[in-house]
PDB file of C-alpha atoms in Angstrom:
ATOM      1  CA  UNK O  15       0.018   0.097   0.188  1.00 82.00           C
ATOM      2  CA  UNK O  16       0.886   4.087  -0.539  1.00 88.00           C
ATOM      3  CA  UNK O  17       3.161   5.505   2.266  1.00 88.00           C
ATOM      4  CA  UNK O  18       3.638   8.784   2.042  1.00 90.00           C
ATOM      5  CA  UNK O  19       7.211  10.193   2.363  1.00 91.00           C
ATOM      6  CA  UNK O  20       6.515  13.095   4.659  1.00 91.00           C
ATOM      7  CA  UNK O  21       4.869  10.720   7.626  1.00 92.00           C
ATOM      8  CA  UNK O  22       8.174  10.686   9.382  1.00 91.00           C
ATOM      9  CA  UNK O  23       8.335  14.406   9.752  1.00 91.00           C
ATOM     10  CA  UNK O  24       4.454  15.030  10.409  1.00 88.00           C
ATOM     11  CA  UNK O  25       4.367  12.367  13.109  1.00 88.00           C
ATOM     12  CA  UNK O  26       7.933  14.348  14.832  1.00 87.00           C
ATOM     13  CA  UNK O  27       5.938  18.169  14.581  1.00 84.00           C
ATOM     14  CA  UNK O  28       3.097  16.653  16.390  1.00 79.00           C
ATOM     15  CA  UNK O  29       5.041  14.790  18.838  1.00 78.00           C
ATOM     16  CA  UNK O  30       6.790  18.022  19.415  1.00 76.00           C
ATOM     17  CA  UNK O  31       3.703  20.469  19.586  1.00 70.00           C
ATOM     18  CA  UNK O  32       1.698  17.686  21.664  1.00 65.00           C
ATOM     19  CA  UNK O  33       1.958  18.576  25.104  1.00 61.00           C
ATOM     20  CA  UNK O  34       2.699  22.429  24.756  1.00 58.00           C
ATOM     21  CA  UNK O  35      -1.163  24.001  25.191  1.00 57.00           C
ATOM     22  CA  UNK O  36      -3.255  20.893  27.118  1.00 61.00           C
ATOM     23  CA  UNK O  37      -5.072  23.728  28.542  1.00 58.00           C
ATOM     24  CA  UNK O  38      -7.148  26.513  27.689  1.00 62.00           C
ATOM     25  CA  UNK O  39      -4.604  29.181  27.703  1.00 61.00           C
ATOM     26  CA  UNK O  40      -1.215  29.255  28.837  1.00 61.00           C
ATOM     27  CA  UNK O  41       0.100  26.720  31.236  1.00 61.00           C
ATOM     28  CA  UNK O  42       1.433  28.977  34.140  1.00 68.00           C
ATOM     29  CA  UNK O  43      -1.294  31.782  35.361  1.00 70.00           C
ATOM     30  CA  UNK O  44      -0.994  33.553  38.417  1.00 79.00           C
ATOM     31  CA  UNK O  45      -3.409  32.746  41.241  1.00 83.00           C
ATOM     32  CA  UNK O  46      -5.063  35.303  42.491  1.00 83.00           C
ATOM     33  CA  UNK O  47      -4.739  36.186  46.496  1.00 89.00           C
ATOM     34  CA  UNK O  48      -7.802  35.472  48.524  1.00 89.00           C
ATOM     35  CA  UNK O  49      -7.673  38.736  50.508  1.00 89.00           C
ATOM     36  CA  UNK O  50      -8.977  40.470  47.243  1.00 88.00           C
ATOM     37  CA  UNK O  51     -12.461  39.175  47.451  1.00 89.00           C
ATOM     38  CA  UNK O  52     -15.000  41.649  46.191  1.00 88.00           C
ATOM     39  CA  UNK O  53     -16.338  44.021  49.162  1.00 89.00           C
ATOM     40  CA  UNK O  54     -19.699  44.979  49.966  1.00 91.00           C
ATOM     41  CA  UNK O  55     -20.505  48.470  48.287  1.00 87.00           C
ATOM     42  CA  UNK O  56     -16.728  48.548  46.748  1.00 88.00           C
ATOM     43  CA  UNK O  57     -18.287  49.417  43.026  1.00 89.00           C
ATOM     44  CA  UNK O  58     -20.722  52.140  43.974  1.00 90.00           C
ATOM     45  CA  UNK O  59     -19.846  55.618  42.761  1.00 89.00           C
ATOM     46  CA  UNK O  60     -18.374  57.671  45.761  1.00 87.00           C
ATOM     47  CA  UNK O  61     -19.160  61.238  45.840  1.00 85.00           C
ATOM     48  CA  UNK O  62     -17.011  63.912  47.321  1.00 85.00           C
ATOM     49  CA  UNK O  63     -16.573  65.130  50.737  1.00 84.00           C
ATOM     50  CA  UNK O  64     -19.157  67.787  51.150  1.00 79.00           C
ATOM     51  CA  UNK O  65     -17.420  71.081  52.332  1.00 75.00           C
ATOM     52  CA  UNK O  66     -18.609  72.956  55.093  1.00 69.00           C
ATOM     53  CA  UNK O  67     -20.210  76.152  54.947  1.00 64.00           C
ATOM     54  CA  UNK O  68     -18.313  79.362  55.792  1.00 59.00           C
ATOM     55  CA  UNK O  69     -20.368  81.335  58.360  1.00 54.00           C
ATOM     56  CA  UNK O  70     -18.954  84.614  56.358  1.00 55.00           C
ATOM     57  CA  UNK O  71     -20.588  83.587  52.811  1.00 63.00           C
ATOM     58  CA  UNK O  72     -22.255  86.860  51.636  1.00 67.00           C
ATOM     59  CA  UNK O  73     -25.996  86.560  50.774  1.00 68.00           C
ATOM     60  CA  UNK O  74     -27.246  87.436  47.379  1.00 70.00           C
ATOM     61  CA  UNK O  75     -28.481  90.524  46.475  1.00 73.00           C
ATOM     62  CA  UNK O  76     -32.305  90.686  46.921  1.00 69.00           C
ATOM     63  CA  UNK O  77     -34.435  92.712  44.403  1.00 78.00           C
ATOM     64  CA  UNK O  78     -37.450  93.834  47.186  1.00 83.00           C
ATOM     65  CA  UNK O  79     -36.580  96.564  49.578  1.00 80.00           C
ATOM     66  CA  UNK O  80     -35.012  95.635  52.979  1.00 82.00           C
ATOM     67  CA  UNK O  81     -37.360  96.258  55.963  1.00 84.00           C
ATOM     68  CA  UNK O  82     -34.747  98.993  56.807  1.00 86.00           C
ATOM     69  CA  UNK O  83     -35.021 101.008  53.849  1.00 83.00           C
ATOM     70  CA  UNK O  84     -37.314 103.710  53.747  1.00 82.00           C
ATOM     71  CA  UNK O  85     -38.591 105.777  50.433  1.00 78.00           C
ATOM     72  CA  UNK O  86     -37.693 109.006  49.675  1.00 78.00           C
ATOM     73  CA  UNK O  87     -39.705 111.750  51.141  1.00 78.00           C
ATOM     74  CA  UNK O  88     -40.688 115.184  49.740  1.00 76.00           C
ATOM     75  CA  UNK O  89     -41.040 114.181  46.233  1.00 78.00           C
ATOM     76  CA  UNK O  90     -44.695 115.419  44.903  1.00 79.00           C
ATOM     77  CA  UNK O  91     -46.250 115.410  41.349  1.00 82.00           C
ATOM     78  CA  UNK O  92     -49.606 117.395  40.477  1.00 85.00           C
ATOM     79  CA  UNK O  93     -50.235 115.540  37.395  1.00 87.00           C
ATOM     80  CA  UNK O  94     -53.594 113.946  37.325  1.00 90.00           C
ATOM     81  CA  UNK O  95     -53.134 110.262  36.233  1.00 90.00           C
ATOM     82  CA  UNK O  96     -56.943 109.451  36.352  1.00 92.00           C
ATOM     83  CA  UNK O  97     -57.983 112.169  34.085  1.00 93.00           C
ATOM     84  CA  UNK O  98     -54.860 111.285  31.806  1.00 92.00           C
ATOM     85  CA  UNK O  99     -55.328 107.589  31.219  1.00 92.00           C
ATOM     86  CA  UNK O 100     -58.989 108.525  30.639  1.00 93.00           C
ATOM     87  CA  UNK O 101     -58.026 110.833  27.746  1.00 93.00           C
ATOM     88  CA  UNK O 102     -55.601 108.410  26.296  1.00 92.00           C
ATOM     89  CA  UNK O 103     -57.652 105.569  26.483  1.00 90.00           C
ATOM     90  CA  UNK O 104     -60.212 107.616  24.420  1.00 91.00           C
ATOM     91  CA  UNK O 105     -58.039 109.275  21.947  1.00 91.00           C
ATOM     92  CA  UNK O 106     -55.841 106.455  21.499  1.00 90.00           C
ATOM     93  CA  UNK O 107     -56.372 103.885  18.491  1.00 88.00           C
ATOM     94  CA  UNK O 108     -57.864 100.700  19.040  1.00 86.00           C
ATOM     95  CA  UNK O 109     -55.482  97.763  19.009  1.00 85.00           C
ATOM     96  CA  UNK O 110     -55.498  95.717  15.872  1.00 87.00           C
ATOM     97  CA  UNK O 111     -56.414  92.213  16.252  1.00 88.00           C
ATOM     98  CA  UNK O 112     -53.645  89.670  15.170  1.00 88.00           C
ATOM     99  CA  UNK O 113     -54.445  87.516  12.602  1.00 90.00           C
ATOM    100  CA  UNK O 114     -54.468  84.011  13.358  1.00 90.00           C
ATOM    101  CA  UNK O 115     -55.788  80.715  11.737  1.00 89.00           C
ATOM    102  CA  UNK O 116     -57.041  77.411  13.316  1.00 89.00           C
ATOM    103  CA  UNK O 117     -56.041  74.482  11.789  1.00 84.00           C
ATOM    104  CA  UNK O 118     -59.837  72.770  12.010  1.00 84.00           C
ATOM    105  CA  UNK O 119     -63.250  73.340  13.656  1.00 84.00           C
ATOM    106  CA  UNK O 120     -62.337  73.073  17.253  1.00 85.00           C
ATOM    107  CA  UNK O 121     -58.378  73.529  16.907  1.00 84.00           C
ATOM    108  CA  UNK O 122     -55.839  75.801  18.624  1.00 88.00           C
ATOM    109  CA  UNK O 123     -55.428  79.331  17.442  1.00 89.00           C
ATOM    110  CA  UNK O 124     -51.537  80.197  15.855  1.00 89.00           C
ATOM    111  CA  UNK O 125     -50.464  83.119  14.764  1.00 90.00           C
ATOM    112  CA  UNK O 126     -50.665  83.739  11.151  1.00 89.00           C
ATOM    113  CA  UNK O 127     -47.480  85.785  10.529  1.00 86.00           C
ATOM    114  CA  UNK O 128     -45.257  83.011  12.142  1.00 85.00           C
ATOM    115  CA  UNK O 129     -46.870  80.523  10.043  1.00 85.00           C
ATOM    116  CA  UNK O 130     -45.283  80.653   7.071  1.00 83.00           C
ATOM    117  CA  UNK O 131     -48.423  81.097   4.728  1.00 85.00           C
ATOM    118  CA  UNK O 132     -47.908  84.792   4.370  1.00 86.00           C
ATOM    119  CA  UNK O 133     -45.485  85.775   1.505  1.00 86.00           C
ATOM    120  CA  UNK O 134     -43.416  88.301   2.906  1.00 84.00           C
ATOM    121  CA  UNK O 135     -40.652  86.730   0.074  1.00 83.00           C
ATOM    122  CA  UNK O 136     -42.844  89.190  -2.450  1.00 85.00           C
ATOM    123  CA  UNK O 137     -41.522  92.171  -0.712  1.00 83.00           C
ATOM    124  CA  UNK O 138     -37.960  91.268  -1.099  1.00 85.00           C
ATOM    125  CA  UNK O 139     -36.009  93.790  -3.338  1.00 85.00           C
ATOM    126  CA  UNK O 140     -34.263  91.111  -5.201  1.00 84.00           C
ATOM    127  CA  UNK O 141     -37.847  89.174  -5.612  1.00 86.00           C
ATOM    128  CA  UNK O 142     -38.029  88.017  -9.144  1.00 85.00           C
ATOM    129  CA  UNK O 143     -34.378  88.879  -9.876  1.00 89.00           C
ATOM    130  CA  UNK O 144     -32.013  86.469 -11.508  1.00 90.00           C
ATOM    131  CA  UNK O 145     -29.392  85.602  -8.789  1.00 89.00           C
ATOM    132  CA  UNK O 146     -25.782  86.268  -9.799  1.00 91.00           C
ATOM    133  CA  UNK O 147     -24.459  82.545  -9.758  1.00 93.00           C
ATOM    134  CA  UNK O 148     -26.751  82.051 -12.334  1.00 93.00           C
ATOM    135  CA  UNK O 149     -26.222  85.082 -14.511  1.00 93.00           C
ATOM    136  CA  UNK O 150     -22.504  83.905 -14.289  1.00 94.00           C
ATOM    137  CA  UNK O 151     -22.777  80.526 -14.933  1.00 95.00           C
ATOM    138  CA  UNK O 152     -24.784  81.070 -18.128  1.00 94.00           C
ATOM    139  CA  UNK O 153     -22.470  83.618 -19.459  1.00 95.00           C
ATOM    140  CA  UNK O 154     -19.238  80.788 -18.383  1.00 95.00           C
ATOM    141  CA  UNK O 155     -21.573  78.343 -20.794  1.00 94.00           C
ATOM    142  CA  UNK O 156     -21.980  80.892 -23.582  1.00 94.00           C
ATOM    143  CA  UNK O 157     -18.048  81.655 -23.616  1.00 94.00           C
ATOM    144  CA  UNK O 158     -17.713  77.943 -23.496  1.00 94.00           C
ATOM    145  CA  UNK O 159     -19.764  77.226 -26.679  1.00 92.00           C
ATOM    146  CA  UNK O 160     -18.304  79.940 -28.492  1.00 92.00           C
ATOM    147  CA  UNK O 161     -14.737  78.581 -27.748  1.00 93.00           C
ATOM    148  CA  UNK O 162     -16.190  75.108 -28.796  1.00 91.00           C
ATOM    149  CA  UNK O 163     -17.524  76.293 -32.143  1.00 87.00           C
ATOM    150  CA  UNK O 164     -14.436  78.631 -32.500  1.00 89.00           C
ATOM    151  CA  UNK O 165     -12.187  74.999 -32.304  1.00 87.00           C
ATOM    152  CA  UNK O 166     -14.349  73.358 -34.310  1.00 82.00           C
ATOM    153  CA  UNK O 167     -14.082  75.816 -37.340  1.00 79.00           C
ATOM    154  CA  UNK O 168     -10.147  76.065 -36.706  1.00 80.00           C
ATOM    155  CA  UNK O 169     -10.415  71.936 -37.072  1.00 76.00           C
ATOM    156  CA  UNK O 170     -12.353  71.955 -40.207  1.00 71.00           C
ATOM    157  CA  UNK O 171     -10.343  74.698 -41.594  1.00 70.00           C
ATOM    158  CA  UNK O 172      -7.375  72.797 -41.004  1.00 69.00           C
ATOM    159  CA  UNK O 173      -8.787  69.730 -42.485  1.00 67.00           C
ATOM    160  CA  UNK O 174      -9.796  71.652 -45.789  1.00 63.00           C
ATOM    161  CA  UNK O 175     -13.625  70.982 -44.824  1.00 67.00           C
ATOM    162  CA  UNK O 176     -16.642  73.315 -46.076  1.00 73.00           C
ATOM    163  CA  UNK O 177     -20.142  73.767 -44.685  1.00 76.00           C
ATOM    164  CA  UNK O 178     -23.150  72.944 -46.881  1.00 78.00           C
ATOM    165  CA  UNK O 179     -25.431  75.915 -47.337  1.00 82.00           C
ATOM    166  CA  UNK O 180     -29.288  75.850 -46.334  1.00 84.00           C
ATOM    167  CA  UNK O 181     -30.139  75.493 -50.496  1.00 86.00           C
ATOM    168  CA  UNK O 182     -27.601  72.573 -50.764  1.00 85.00           C
ATOM    169  CA  UNK O 183     -28.803  70.610 -47.575  1.00 85.00           C
ATOM    170  CA  UNK O 184     -32.454  71.077 -49.032  1.00 87.00           C
ATOM    171  CA  UNK O 185     -31.345  69.937 -52.238  1.00 89.00           C
ATOM    172  CA  UNK O 186     -29.748  67.024 -50.448  1.00 87.00           C
ATOM    173  CA  UNK O 187     -32.487  65.989 -48.015  1.00 89.00           C
ATOM    174  CA  UNK O 188     -35.209  66.168 -50.939  1.00 90.00           C
ATOM    175  CA  UNK O 189     -33.005  63.740 -53.269  1.00 90.00           C
ATOM    176  CA  UNK O 190     -32.572  60.973 -50.417  1.00 90.00           C
ATOM    177  CA  UNK O 191     -36.330  61.673 -49.756  1.00 90.00           C
ATOM    178  CA  UNK O 192     -36.812  60.729 -53.699  1.00 91.00           C
ATOM    179  CA  UNK O 193     -34.502  58.002 -53.637  1.00 91.00           C
ATOM    180  CA  UNK O 194     -36.448  56.812 -50.858  1.00 91.00           C
ATOM    181  CA  UNK O 195     -39.398  56.525 -52.329  1.00 91.00           C
ATOM    182  CA  UNK O 196     -37.957  54.870 -55.474  1.00 91.00           C
ATOM    183  CA  UNK O 197     -37.018  52.139 -53.388  1.00 90.00           C
ATOM    184  CA  UNK O 198     -40.198  51.935 -51.375  1.00 90.00           C
ATOM    185  CA  UNK O 199     -42.082  51.604 -54.884  1.00 90.00           C
ATOM    186  CA  UNK O 200     -39.831  48.794 -56.025  1.00 89.00           C
ATOM    187  CA  UNK O 201     -40.350  47.171 -52.176  1.00 88.00           C
ATOM    188  CA  UNK O 202     -44.248  47.421 -52.991  1.00 88.00           C
ATOM    189  CA  UNK O 203     -44.036  45.760 -56.547  1.00 87.00           C
ATOM    190  CA  UNK O 204     -42.421  42.668 -54.799  1.00 83.00           C
ATOM    191  CA  UNK O 205     -44.590  39.426 -55.059  1.00 82.00           C
ATOM    192  CA  UNK O 206     -46.353  38.338 -52.253  1.00 79.00           C
ATOM    193  CA  UNK O 207     -44.732  34.921 -52.064  1.00 81.00           C
ATOM    194  CA  UNK O 208     -40.870  35.082 -51.836  1.00 80.00           C
ATOM    195  CA  UNK O 209     -39.960  31.560 -52.838  1.00 82.00           C
ATOM    196  CA  UNK O 210     -36.651  31.821 -54.638  1.00 87.00           C
ATOM    197  CA  UNK O 211     -33.326  32.643 -53.300  1.00 88.00           C
ATOM    198  CA  UNK O 212     -32.847  35.501 -55.616  1.00 87.00           C
ATOM    199  CA  UNK O 213     -36.307  37.335 -54.708  1.00 88.00           C
ATOM    200  CA  UNK O 214     -35.024  36.741 -50.839  1.00 89.00           C
ATOM    201  CA  UNK O 215     -31.615  38.601 -51.848  1.00 90.00           C
ATOM    202  CA  UNK O 216     -33.335  41.137 -53.930  1.00 89.00           C
ATOM    203  CA  UNK O 217     -36.007  41.959 -50.897  1.00 88.00           C
ATOM    204  CA  UNK O 218     -33.167  42.166 -48.342  1.00 90.00           C
ATOM    205  CA  UNK O 219     -31.312  44.513 -50.712  1.00 90.00           C
ATOM    206  CA  UNK O 220     -34.038  46.656 -50.558  1.00 89.00           C
ATOM    207  CA  UNK O 221     -34.282  46.690 -47.008  1.00 91.00           C
ATOM    208  CA  UNK O 222     -31.267  47.681 -46.431  1.00 91.00           C
ATOM    209  CA  UNK O 223     -31.543  50.609 -48.699  1.00 91.00           C
ATOM    210  CA  UNK O 224     -34.257  51.813 -47.221  1.00 91.00           C
ATOM    211  CA  UNK O 225     -32.805  51.595 -43.673  1.00 92.00           C
ATOM    212  CA  UNK O 226     -29.739  53.638 -44.780  1.00 91.00           C
ATOM    213  CA  UNK O 227     -31.733  55.822 -46.539  1.00 91.00           C
ATOM    214  CA  UNK O 228     -33.727  56.423 -43.581  1.00 91.00           C
ATOM    215  CA  UNK O 229     -30.976  57.333 -41.155  1.00 90.00           C
ATOM    216  CA  UNK O 230     -29.233  59.698 -43.857  1.00 89.00           C
ATOM    217  CA  UNK O 231     -32.526  61.428 -44.130  1.00 89.00           C
ATOM    218  CA  UNK O 232     -32.536  61.236 -39.849  1.00 90.00           C
ATOM    219  CA  UNK O 233     -29.035  62.753 -39.579  1.00 87.00           C
ATOM    220  CA  UNK O 234     -29.632  65.643 -42.109  1.00 85.00           C
ATOM    221  CA  UNK O 235     -32.920  66.379 -40.274  1.00 87.00           C
ATOM    222  CA  UNK O 236     -31.145  66.477 -36.884  1.00 85.00           C
ATOM    223  CA  UNK O 237     -28.230  68.667 -37.507  1.00 81.00           C
ATOM    224  CA  UNK O 238     -28.747  72.370 -39.446  1.00 80.00           C
ATOM    225  CA  UNK O 239     -25.130  72.652 -39.901  1.00 79.00           C
ATOM    226  CA  UNK O 240     -23.193  69.867 -42.117  1.00 78.00           C
ATOM    227  CA  UNK O 241     -19.594  70.184 -43.330  1.00 73.00           C
ATOM    228  CA  UNK O 242     -17.927  67.799 -46.096  1.00 74.00           C
ATOM    229  CA  UNK O 243     -14.464  67.992 -46.989  1.00 68.00           C
ATOM    230  CA  UNK O 244     -13.380  69.359 -50.111  1.00 63.00           C
ATOM    231  CA  UNK O 245     -12.245  67.054 -52.646  1.00 56.00           C
TER     232      UNK O 245
END
């Protein structure tokens, strides 16, 4: 039978490390002292020692007059407060009620001004004005678009490209549509039953021509500016 050549070395390693960790953990562990036992209330938080109140501590200043204080004497006023208050109540403007709102029939009342329902924002000086960052962003976009167009024109000049005029683009588009109608007329003239290989090849050819013409028409209609290479 088969016997591995590594068998002696494996047995040697096993015997070597067999008795090193017989227990769960180190072989020698310090035994705790019996004097260090858990005592009663030893884990409770200890409050700091209470300080003795000093007799010379000053009392806080009182807002009421003391018993020993006497009012200032000799000051008199000839003002008739009753008549003054009556005249002020008669001639004064009536107090306007504060606008409130109630969320339901028997609900609580809340101030309307602090509810956010009053359109105070329309009274701002900058209401309806385009923010500065939006204006700056639009100017940057326009500048980037001009730089891009200038780069394209420079690149096209280097490659000797010319731009098609509107009349040439219109005539090209009409020619493509006319060719598509002719191919479509030929496609409509095919027989209903395609039973031979030449008929099938001719049908696939017409379909590919129609797809290519439709793609060209869509590209020309989508792009207003078209460049072609000079021959």
